[in-house]
CSV table of C-alpha atoms in Angstrom, one decimal:
chain,number,residue,atom,x,y,z
A,1,MET,CA,134.4,116.2,39.3
A,2,SER,CA,135.8,118.4,36.3
A,3,ALA,CA,139.7,118.3,35.9
A,4,VAL,CA,139.4,122.2,36.0
A,5,GLU,CA,138.5,122.3,39.9
A,6,PHE,CA,141.1,123.3,40.6
A,7,ALA,CA,141.7,126.4,38.1
A,8,ASP,CA,143.3,129.4,39.5
A,9,ALA,CA,144.7,132.0,37.9
A,10,SER,CA,148.2,131.7,40.1
A,11,LEU,CA,148.2,127.9,39.2
A,12,ASP,CA,149.7,126.2,35.8
A,13,PRO,CA,146.5,125.1,33.9
A,14,ALA,CA,148.3,122.0,33.0
A,15,LEU,CA,149.0,121.5,36.8
A,16,ALA,CA,145.5,122.1,37.8
A,17,ALA,CA,144.2,119.4,35.4
A,18,ARG,CA,146.3,117.1,37.1
A,19,LEU,CA,145.2,117.3,40.5
A,20,ARG,CA,142.1,116.2,42.5
A,21,PRO,CA,140.1,117.1,45.4
A,22,ALA,CA,141.1,115.5,49.1
A,23,GLY,CA,138.8,117.9,50.4
A,24,HIS,CA,136.9,121.0,50.2
A,25,THR,CA,136.7,124.1,52.4
A,26,PRO,CA,133.1,125.1,53.5
A,27,ASP,CA,132.4,126.8,50.5
A,28,GLY,CA,133.0,124.2,48.2
A,29,ARG,CA,137.0,125.2,47.0
A,30,PRO,CA,139.2,121.8,46.4
A,31,LEU,CA,142.1,120.8,48.5
A,32,VAL,CA,144.8,118.4,48.6
A,33,THR,CA,146.5,116.8,51.4
A,34,ALA,CA,150.1,118.1,51.8
A,35,VAL,CA,152.7,116.5,53.6
A,36,ALA,CA,155.7,118.0,55.0
A,37,GLN,CA,158.8,115.4,55.2
A,38,ASP,CA,162.4,117.0,56.8
A,39,ALA,CA,164.8,116.7,53.9
A,40,ASP,CA,167.5,115.9,56.0
A,41,SER,CA,166.1,113.9,59.1
A,42,GLY,CA,163.6,112.0,56.9
A,43,ARG,CA,161.0,112.5,59.5
A,44,VAL,CA,157.5,113.6,58.8
A,45,LEU,CA,156.5,116.6,60.4
A,46,MET,CA,153.1,117.1,60.1
A,47,VAL,CA,150.2,116.8,57.7
A,48,ALA,CA,147.9,120.0,56.1
A,49,TRP,CA,145.6,121.1,53.4
A,50,MET,CA,146.5,123.5,50.3
A,51,ASP,CA,144.3,125.0,48.0
A,52,ALA,CA,145.0,126.2,44.2
A,53,SER,CA,146.5,129.7,45.4
A,54,ALA,CA,148.1,127.8,48.5
A,55,LEU,CA,150.1,125.3,46.3
A,56,ALA,CA,150.9,127.8,43.6
A,57,ALA,CA,152.8,130.5,46.2
A,58,THR,CA,154.8,127.5,47.6
A,59,LEU,CA,156.1,126.3,44.5
A,60,ARG,CA,156.7,130.0,43.5
A,61,THR,CA,158.1,130.9,46.8
A,62,ARG,CA,159.9,127.9,48.1
A,63,GLU,CA,158.0,129.0,51.3
A,64,ALA,CA,155.5,126.1,52.5
A,65,THR,CA,151.9,127.9,52.3
A,66,TYR,CA,149.0,126.0,53.4
A,67,TRP,CA,145.3,126.3,53.4
A,68,SER,CA,144.1,126.4,57.3
A,69,ARG,CA,140.8,124.8,57.9
A,70,SER,CA,140.4,125.8,61.5
A,71,ARG,CA,141.4,129.3,59.9
A,72,GLN,CA,139.9,129.5,56.9
A,73,GLU,CA,142.8,131.4,55.4
A,74,LEU,CA,146.1,131.2,53.8
A,75,TRP,CA,148.7,130.3,55.6
A,76,VAL,CA,152.3,130.8,55.1
A,77,LYS,CA,153.8,128.2,57.6
A,78,GLY,CA,155.9,130.0,60.3
A,79,ALA,CA,154.7,133.7,59.1
A,80,THR,CA,153.9,134.4,62.8
A,81,SER,CA,155.8,131.6,64.6
A,82,GLY,CA,159.4,132.2,62.7
A,83,ASN,CA,159.2,128.4,62.4
A,84,ARG,CA,159.0,128.5,58.2
A,85,GLN,CA,159.8,125.3,56.1
A,86,ARG,CA,161.8,126.3,53.3
A,87,VAL,CA,160.8,123.7,50.4
A,88,VAL,CA,163.5,121.9,48.8
A,89,ASP,CA,161.4,119.9,46.0
A,90,VAL,CA,157.5,119.1,45.4
A,91,ALA,CA,156.1,115.9,44.0
A,92,LEU,CA,152.5,115.0,43.2
A,93,ASP,CA,151.5,111.3,43.9
A,94,CYS,CA,149.9,108.9,41.5
A,95,ASP,CA,146.4,109.9,42.1
A,96,GLY,CA,146.6,113.6,42.1
A,97,ASP,CA,145.2,114.4,45.4
A,98,THR,CA,148.2,114.6,47.8
A,99,VAL,CA,151.6,116.5,47.5
A,100,LEU,CA,154.7,115.6,49.6
A,101,LEU,CA,157.4,118.4,50.4
A,102,ARG,CA,160.8,117.9,51.6
A,103,VAL,CA,161.4,120.9,53.1
A,104,ARG,CA,164.2,122.6,55.4
A,105,PRO,CA,162.2,123.6,58.8
A,106,GLU,CA,163.7,126.5,60.2
A,107,GLY,CA,162.0,125.2,64.0
A,108,PRO,CA,159.2,122.8,65.8
A,109,ALA,CA,156.5,121.9,62.6
A,110,CYS,CA,154.3,121.4,65.5
A,111,HIS,CA,152.1,124.2,67.5
A,112,THR,CA,152.9,122.4,70.6
A,113,GLY,CA,156.8,122.9,70.4
A,114,LEU,CA,157.4,119.4,69.2
A,115,THR,CA,159.6,118.9,65.8
A,116,SER,CA,156.7,116.4,64.5
A,117,CYS,CA,153.2,116.6,64.4
A,118,PHE,CA,153.7,113.1,65.3
A,119,ASP,CA,155.4,113.0,68.4
A,120,THR,CA,152.1,113.6,70.4
A,121,LEU,CA,151.0,110.7,70.7
A,122,THR,CA,152.5,106.8,69.9
A,123,LEU,CA,149.3,104.2,69.4
A,124,LEU,CA,151.5,101.2,68.1
A,125,ALA,CA,154.9,100.9,69.7
A,126,ALA,CA,157.5,98.9,67.7
A,127,GLY,CA,158.2,95.9,69.9
A,128,ASP,CA,158.9,92.0,70.0
A,129,GLY,CA,157.7,91.1,66.4
A,130,ASP,CA,157.2,94.5,65.0
A,131,GLY,CA,157.1,94.0,61.2
A,132,THR,CA,155.6,90.5,61.6
A,133,ALA,CA,151.6,89.8,61.7
A,134,ALA,CA,150.1,89.4,65.4
B,1,MET,CA,131.7,116.9,65.9
B,2,SER,CA,131.5,114.8,69.0
B,3,ALA,CA,134.3,112.9,70.7
B,4,VAL,CA,132.7,109.8,69.9
B,5,GLU,CA,132.0,110.0,66.7
B,6,PHE,CA,134.7,107.4,65.8
B,7,ALA,CA,133.1,105.3,68.4
B,8,ASP,CA,133.1,101.7,66.9
B,9,ALA,CA,133.0,98.4,68.7
B,10,SER,CA,136.6,97.3,67.1
B,11,LEU,CA,138.3,100.6,68.3
B,12,ASP,CA,139.7,101.5,71.8
B,13,PRO,CA,137.3,104.1,73.4
B,14,ALA,CA,140.2,106.1,74.4
B,15,LEU,CA,141.5,106.4,71.2
B,16,ALA,CA,137.9,107.0,69.4
B,17,ALA,CA,137.5,109.9,71.5
B,18,ARG,CA,141.6,111.2,70.5
B,19,LEU,CA,140.0,111.1,66.8
B,20,ARG,CA,138.9,114.0,64.7
B,21,PRO,CA,137.3,113.6,61.0
B,22,ALA,CA,139.8,114.5,58.4
B,23,GLY,CA,137.5,113.3,55.5
B,24,HIS,CA,134.3,111.4,55.8
B,25,THR,CA,133.1,108.2,53.9
B,26,PRO,CA,129.9,108.8,50.9
B,27,ASP,CA,127.2,107.3,54.1
B,28,GLY,CA,128.9,110.1,56.7
B,29,ARG,CA,131.3,107.9,58.5
B,30,PRO,CA,134.4,109.6,59.7
B,31,LEU,CA,137.6,108.8,58.2
B,32,VAL,CA,141.4,109.8,59.0
B,33,THR,CA,144.2,110.3,56.9
B,34,ALA,CA,147.1,107.9,57.0
B,35,VAL,CA,150.7,108.4,55.4
B,36,ALA,CA,152.7,104.9,55.1
B,37,GLN,CA,156.2,105.4,55.5
B,38,ASP,CA,159.3,103.1,54.9
B,39,ALA,CA,160.4,102.5,58.3
B,40,ASP,CA,164.1,101.7,56.9
B,41,SER,CA,164.5,104.0,53.8
B,42,GLY,CA,162.3,106.9,55.5
B,43,ARG,CA,160.9,107.4,52.0
B,44,VAL,CA,157.0,108.4,52.0
B,45,LEU,CA,155.4,105.4,50.5
B,46,MET,CA,151.7,106.4,50.0
B,47,VAL,CA,149.2,108.9,51.7
B,48,ALA,CA,145.4,107.1,52.2
B,49,TRP,CA,142.1,106.7,54.6
B,50,MET,CA,141.0,104.5,57.2
B,51,ASP,CA,137.8,104.5,59.3
B,52,ALA,CA,137.8,103.5,62.3
B,53,SER,CA,137.5,100.0,61.6
B,54,ALA,CA,140.5,100.0,59.4
B,55,LEU,CA,142.4,101.7,62.1
B,56,ALA,CA,141.6,99.6,64.7
B,57,ALA,CA,142.3,95.9,62.6
B,58,THR,CA,146.2,98.0,61.4
B,59,LEU,CA,146.5,98.4,65.3
B,60,ARG,CA,145.8,94.8,66.0
B,61,THR,CA,147.1,92.7,63.1
B,62,ARG,CA,150.4,95.0,62.0
B,63,GLU,CA,149.5,94.6,58.3
B,64,ALA,CA,148.7,98.1,57.1
B,65,THR,CA,144.6,98.4,56.4
B,66,TYR,CA,142.9,101.4,55.1
B,67,TRP,CA,139.2,102.5,53.9
B,68,SER,CA,139.2,102.6,50.0
B,69,ARG,CA,137.3,106.0,49.3
B,70,SER,CA,137.5,104.0,45.5
B,71,ARG,CA,135.9,101.2,46.1
B,72,GLN,CA,134.1,102.6,49.6
B,73,GLU,CA,135.2,99.2,51.3
B,74,LEU,CA,138.3,98.2,53.8
B,75,TRP,CA,141.5,97.5,52.0
B,76,VAL,CA,144.0,95.2,53.5
B,77,LYS,CA,147.0,96.4,51.5
B,78,GLY,CA,148.3,93.6,49.8
B,79,ALA,CA,145.9,91.5,49.9
B,80,THR,CA,145.4,91.1,46.3
B,81,SER,CA,148.6,92.6,44.9
B,82,GLY,CA,150.8,90.6,47.6
B,83,ASN,CA,152.3,94.0,48.5
B,84,ARG,CA,151.5,94.0,52.4
B,85,GLN,CA,153.0,96.8,54.7
B,86,ARG,CA,153.8,95.4,57.8
B,87,VAL,CA,153.4,98.1,60.3
B,88,VAL,CA,156.2,98.8,62.7
B,89,ASP,CA,155.1,101.9,64.7
B,90,VAL,CA,151.8,103.9,64.4
B,91,ALA,CA,152.0,107.7,66.0
B,92,LEU,CA,148.6,109.9,65.9
B,93,ASP,CA,149.2,113.7,65.1
B,94,CYS,CA,148.4,116.7,67.4
B,95,ASP,CA,145.0,117.3,66.3
B,96,GLY,CA,144.1,113.5,65.8
B,97,ASP,CA,142.8,113.2,62.4
B,98,THR,CA,146.3,111.7,60.9
B,99,VAL,CA,148.4,108.4,61.8
B,100,LEU,CA,151.4,107.7,60.6
B,101,LEU,CA,152.6,104.1,59.5
B,102,ARG,CA,156.1,103.5,59.8
B,103,VAL,CA,156.0,100.1,57.7
B,104,ARG,CA,158.3,97.3,56.6
B,105,PRO,CA,156.8,97.1,52.4
B,106,GLU,CA,156.5,93.4,50.7
B,107,GLY,CA,156.7,95.3,47.7
B,108,PRO,CA,155.9,98.6,45.6
B,109,ALA,CA,153.6,100.7,47.5
B,110,CYS,CA,151.8,102.2,44.1
B,111,HIS,CA,149.2,100.4,42.1
B,112,THR,CA,151.6,101.9,39.3
B,113,GLY,CA,154.4,99.6,40.3
B,114,LEU,CA,156.8,102.4,41.6
B,115,THR,CA,157.9,102.3,45.1
B,116,SER,CA,155.9,105.3,46.1
B,117,CYS,CA,153.2,106.8,44.9
B,118,PHE,CA,154.9,110.0,44.9
B,119,ASP,CA,157.3,108.9,42.5
B,120,THR,CA,154.7,110.1,39.6
B,121,LEU,CA,155.5,113.7,38.8
B,122,THR,CA,157.7,115.9,40.1
B,123,LEU,CA,156.3,119.3,40.7
B,124,LEU,CA,159.4,121.4,42.2
B,125,ALA,CA,163.0,119.9,42.0
B,126,ALA,CA,165.6,120.6,43.9
B,127,GLY,CA,167.9,123.4,42.3
B,128,ASP,CA,170.0,126.3,42.7
B,129,GLY,CA,168.9,127.7,46.0
B,130,ASP,CA,166.8,125.2,47.0
B,131,GLY,CA,165.6,126.0,50.6
B,132,THR,CA,165.8,129.3,50.4
B,133,ALA,CA,163.1,131.8,49.2
B,134,ALA,CA,162.8,132.9,45.5
Protein backbone atom coordinates (compact mmCIF):
# COMPACT_ATOMS: atom_id res chain seq x y z
CA MET A 1 0.00 0.00 0.00
CA SER A 2 1.22 3.38 -1.05
CA ALA A 3 2.30 6.00 1.46
CA VAL A 4 0.04 8.46 -0.31
CA GLU A 5 -3.10 6.30 -0.15
CA PHE A 6 -4.67 8.96 2.07
CA ALA A 7 -3.63 11.87 -0.17
CA ASP A 8 -6.40 14.46 -0.14
CA ALA A 9 -6.41 18.14 -0.92
CA SER A 10 -7.71 18.86 2.57
CA LEU A 11 -5.10 16.87 4.51
CA ASP A 12 -1.50 17.81 5.33
CA PRO A 13 0.63 15.61 3.00
CA ALA A 14 3.07 14.79 5.82
CA LEU A 15 0.18 13.47 7.89
CA ALA A 16 -1.34 11.61 4.93
CA ALA A 17 1.97 9.80 4.51
CA ARG A 18 1.80 8.57 8.13
CA LEU A 19 -1.66 7.02 7.78
CA ARG A 20 -2.38 3.37 7.04
CA PRO A 21 -5.83 1.94 6.27
CA ALA A 22 -7.80 0.09 8.93
CA GLY A 23 -10.54 -0.40 6.34
CA HIS A 24 -11.91 0.98 3.10
CA THR A 25 -15.08 2.55 1.77
CA PRO A 26 -17.08 0.47 -0.72
CA ASP A 27 -15.41 2.46 -3.51
CA GLY A 28 -11.95 1.73 -2.15
CA ARG A 29 -10.94 4.86 -0.28
CA PRO A 30 -8.91 4.20 2.89
CA LEU A 31 -10.33 4.69 6.36
CA VAL A 32 -8.76 4.95 9.79
CA THR A 33 -10.45 3.81 12.97
CA ALA A 34 -11.46 6.65 15.31
CA VAL A 35 -11.97 6.24 19.06
CA ALA A 36 -13.77 9.02 20.93
CA GLN A 37 -13.05 9.32 24.64
CA ASP A 38 -14.66 11.76 27.06
CA ALA A 39 -11.80 14.10 28.03
CA ASP A 40 -13.23 14.64 31.51
CA SER A 41 -14.69 11.30 32.60
CA GLY A 42 -12.26 9.15 30.63
CA ARG A 43 -15.11 7.02 29.32
CA VAL A 44 -14.74 5.54 25.86
CA LEU A 45 -17.82 6.83 24.04
CA MET A 46 -17.79 5.32 20.56
CA VAL A 47 -15.66 3.92 17.77
CA ALA A 48 -16.22 4.99 14.19
CA TRP A 49 -14.34 5.56 10.93
CA MET A 50 -12.69 8.54 9.26
CA ASP A 51 -11.62 9.07 5.69
CA ALA A 52 -9.01 11.70 4.84
CA SER A 53 -11.55 14.49 4.60
CA ALA A 54 -13.25 13.58 7.89
CA LEU A 55 -9.90 13.63 9.67
CA ALA A 56 -8.95 16.92 8.04
CA ALA A 57 -12.30 18.45 9.05
CA THR A 58 -11.91 17.20 12.62
CA LEU A 59 -8.45 18.76 12.92
CA ARG A 60 -9.51 22.02 11.31
CA THR A 61 -12.83 22.58 13.11
CA ARG A 62 -12.36 20.68 16.42
CA GLU A 63 -15.78 19.13 15.75
CA ALA A 64 -15.65 15.33 15.62
CA THR A 65 -16.36 14.38 12.01
CA TYR A 66 -16.58 10.77 10.86
CA TRP A 67 -17.25 8.75 7.75
CA SER A 68 -20.53 6.88 8.07
CA ARG A 69 -20.16 3.41 6.57
CA SER A 70 -23.93 2.83 6.76
CA ARG A 71 -24.88 6.10 5.05
CA GLN A 72 -21.66 6.36 3.03
CA GLU A 73 -21.23 10.04 3.73
CA LEU A 74 -19.30 12.52 5.81
CA TRP A 75 -20.89 12.73 9.22
CA VAL A 76 -20.41 15.76 11.46
CA LYS A 77 -21.28 14.17 14.80
CA GLY A 78 -24.35 15.90 16.21
CA ALA A 79 -25.16 17.87 13.06
CA THR A 80 -28.71 16.48 13.18
CA SER A 81 -29.00 15.23 16.79
CA GLY A 82 -27.26 18.20 18.40
CA ASN A 83 -25.01 15.79 20.28
CA ARG A 84 -21.78 17.30 19.03
CA GLN A 85 -18.32 16.35 20.24
CA ARG A 86 -15.90 19.24 20.74
CA VAL A 87 -12.39 17.94 20.18
CA VAL A 88 -9.76 18.63 22.84
CA ASP A 89 -6.87 16.70 21.29
CA VAL A 90 -6.13 14.00 18.72
CA ALA A 91 -3.39 11.36 18.73
CA LEU A 92 -2.35 8.84 16.07
CA ASP A 93 -1.32 5.35 17.09
CA CYS A 94 2.02 3.67 16.41
CA ASP A 95 0.93 1.90 13.24
CA GLY A 96 -0.94 4.88 11.83
CA ASP A 97 -4.35 3.29 11.38
CA THR A 98 -6.24 4.60 14.43
CA VAL A 99 -6.82 8.05 15.90
CA LEU A 100 -7.84 8.76 19.48
CA LEU A 101 -10.00 11.84 20.00
CA ARG A 102 -10.46 13.24 23.46
CA VAL A 103 -13.73 15.15 23.31
CA ARG A 104 -16.23 17.16 25.31
CA PRO A 105 -19.60 15.68 24.31
CA GLU A 106 -22.67 17.90 24.22
CA GLY A 107 -25.00 14.95 24.69
CA PRO A 108 -25.10 11.17 24.45
CA ALA A 109 -22.65 9.62 22.01
CA CYS A 110 -24.94 6.71 21.18
CA HIS A 111 -27.91 6.87 18.80
CA THR A 112 -29.81 4.87 21.46
CA GLY A 113 -29.55 7.84 23.83
CA LEU A 114 -27.00 6.18 26.07
CA THR A 115 -23.90 8.12 27.12
CA SER A 116 -21.58 5.58 25.53
CA CYS A 117 -22.12 3.09 22.71
CA PHE A 118 -20.53 0.57 25.09
CA ASP A 119 -23.38 0.85 27.60
CA THR A 120 -25.43 -1.64 25.58
CA LEU A 121 -24.16 -5.09 26.54
CA THR A 122 -21.65 -6.35 29.09
CA LEU A 123 -19.96 -9.50 27.82
CA LEU A 124 -17.79 -10.06 30.88
CA ALA A 125 -18.36 -8.38 34.23
CA ALA A 126 -15.81 -7.50 36.84
CA GLY A 127 -16.11 -10.02 39.61
CA ASP A 128 -14.27 -12.40 41.83
CA GLY A 129 -10.85 -12.87 40.39
CA ASP A 130 -11.16 -9.95 38.00
CA GLY A 131 -7.84 -9.13 36.49
CA THR A 132 -6.48 -12.60 37.13
CA ALA A 133 -6.35 -15.56 34.80
CA ALA A 134 -9.17 -18.08 35.24
CA MET B 1 -24.25 -10.58 6.16
CA SER B 2 -25.47 -13.55 8.14
CA ALA B 3 -26.14 -13.39 11.85
CA VAL B 4 -24.01 -16.50 12.23
CA GLU B 5 -20.99 -15.07 10.43
CA PHE B 6 -19.07 -15.28 13.70
CA ALA B 7 -20.23 -18.84 14.48
CA ASP B 8 -17.34 -20.69 16.11
CA ALA B 9 -17.22 -23.76 18.29
CA SER B 10 -15.53 -21.72 21.03
CA LEU B 11 -18.04 -18.85 21.12
CA ASP B 12 -21.49 -18.71 22.73
CA PRO B 13 -23.94 -18.83 19.78
CA ALA B 14 -26.11 -16.09 21.31
CA LEU B 15 -23.07 -13.81 21.41
CA ALA B 16 -21.97 -14.81 17.91
CA ALA B 17 -25.39 -13.74 16.64
CA ARG B 18 -24.89 -10.26 18.13
CA LEU B 19 -21.56 -9.63 16.41
CA ARG B 20 -21.10 -7.75 13.15
CA PRO B 21 -17.83 -7.52 11.22
CA ALA B 22 -15.67 -4.40 11.42
CA GLY B 23 -13.24 -6.10 9.05
CA HIS B 24 -12.14 -9.48 7.76
CA THR B 25 -9.06 -11.67 7.71
CA PRO B 26 -7.43 -12.20 4.31
CA ASP B 27 -9.28 -15.52 4.07
CA GLY B 28 -12.63 -13.86 4.80
CA ARG B 29 -13.29 -14.54 8.46
CA PRO B 30 -15.02 -11.67 10.29
CA LEU B 31 -13.21 -9.49 12.82
CA VAL B 32 -14.40 -7.07 15.47
CA THR B 33 -12.42 -4.04 16.58
CA ALA B 34 -11.04 -4.27 20.12
CA VAL B 35 -10.15 -1.26 22.26
CA ALA B 36 -8.05 -1.84 25.37
CA GLN B 37 -8.37 0.74 28.14
CA ASP B 38 -6.42 0.81 31.39
CA ALA B 39 -9.04 0.08 34.06
CA ASP B 40 -7.25 2.22 36.63
CA SER B 41 -5.83 5.21 34.75
CA GLY B 42 -8.55 5.30 32.08
CA ARG B 43 -5.95 5.66 29.35
CA VAL B 44 -6.75 4.11 25.98
CA LEU B 45 -3.83 1.75 25.42
CA MET B 46 -4.28 0.20 21.99
CA VAL B 47 -6.76 -0.80 19.31
CA ALA B 48 -6.51 -4.21 17.66
CA TRP B 49 -8.69 -6.91 16.09
CA MET B 50 -10.36 -10.07 17.36
CA ASP B 51 -11.80 -13.01 15.48
CA ALA B 52 -14.36 -15.28 17.13
CA SER B 53 -11.73 -17.46 18.76
CA ALA B 54 -9.74 -14.50 20.10
CA LEU B 55 -12.88 -13.06 21.69
CA ALA B 56 -13.84 -16.44 23.12
CA ALA B 57 -10.34 -16.89 24.57
CA THR B 58 -10.41 -13.38 26.06
CA LEU B 59 -13.74 -14.04 27.79
CA ARG B 60 -12.68 -17.49 29.00
CA THR B 61 -9.17 -16.68 30.27
CA ARG B 62 -9.40 -12.95 31.13
CA GLU B 63 -6.14 -12.55 29.18
CA ALA B 64 -6.47 -10.07 26.30
CA THR B 65 -6.16 -12.14 23.12
CA TYR B 66 -6.25 -10.58 19.68
CA TRP B 67 -6.00 -11.55 16.02
CA SER B 68 -2.81 -10.20 14.52
CA ARG B 69 -3.48 -8.95 11.00
CA SER B 70 0.25 -8.59 10.32
CA ARG B 71 1.17 -12.10 11.49
CA GLN B 72 -2.24 -13.60 10.67
CA GLU B 73 -2.41 -15.55 13.89
CA LEU B 74 -4.00 -15.59 17.31
CA TRP B 75 -2.04 -13.30 19.59
CA VAL B 76 -2.14 -13.66 23.35
CA LYS B 77 -1.00 -10.17 24.30
CA GLY B 78 2.26 -10.44 26.23
CA ALA B 79 2.84 -14.12 25.47
CA THR B 80 6.29 -13.25 24.15
CA SER B 81 6.90 -9.76 25.61
CA GLY B 82 5.50 -10.49 29.05
CA ASN B 83 3.34 -7.38 28.78
CA ARG B 84 0.07 -9.19 29.40
CA GLN B 85 -3.28 -7.48 29.86
CA ARG B 86 -5.50 -8.94 32.57
CA VAL B 87 -9.11 -8.31 31.61
CA VAL B 88 -11.42 -6.70 34.17
CA ASP B 89 -14.53 -6.42 32.01
CA VAL B 90 -15.65 -6.46 28.39
CA ALA B 91 -18.51 -4.55 26.72
CA LEU B 92 -19.93 -4.77 23.21
CA ASP B 93 -21.01 -1.62 21.40
CA CYS B 94 -24.48 -0.84 20.06
CA ASP B 95 -23.82 -2.04 16.54
CA GLY B 96 -21.96 -5.17 17.60
CA ASP B 97 -18.69 -4.58 15.77
CA THR B 98 -16.42 -3.31 18.58
CA VAL B 99 -15.52 -4.57 22.03
CA LEU B 100 -14.12 -2.44 24.83
CA LEU B 101 -11.78 -4.23 27.23
CA ARG B 102 -10.89 -2.64 30.52
CA VAL B 103 -7.57 -4.18 31.50
CA ARG B 104 -4.80 -4.18 34.05
CA PRO B 105 -1.64 -4.09 31.95
CA GLU B 106 1.52 -5.81 33.20
CA GLY B 107 3.75 -3.57 31.11
CA PRO B 108 3.65 -1.20 28.13
CA ALA B 109 0.88 -1.85 25.61
CA CYS B 110 2.93 -0.62 22.68
CA HIS B 111 5.64 -2.59 20.90
CA THR B 112 7.72 0.60 21.00
CA GLY B 113 7.86 0.36 24.79
CA LEU B 114 5.48 3.26 25.35
CA THR B 115 2.59 2.87 27.80
CA SER B 116 0.00 3.51 25.09
CA CYS B 117 0.13 3.08 21.33
CA PHE B 118 -1.31 6.62 21.21
CA ASP B 119 1.79 8.15 22.81
CA THR B 120 3.49 8.25 19.40
CA LEU B 121 2.19 11.32 17.61
CA THR B 122 -0.11 14.18 18.64
CA LEU B 123 -2.06 15.45 15.65
CA LEU B 124 -3.92 18.18 17.51
CA ALA B 125 -2.95 19.51 20.91
CA ALA B 126 -5.17 20.96 23.57
CA GLY B 127 -4.74 24.70 23.50
CA ASP B 128 -6.48 28.01 23.40
CA GLY B 129 -10.05 27.40 22.50
CA ASP B 130 -9.80 23.66 23.04
CA GLY B 131 -13.19 22.09 22.94
CA THR B 132 -14.68 24.93 20.96
CA ALA B 133 -15.16 25.23 17.24
CA ALA B 134 -12.48 27.20 15.43
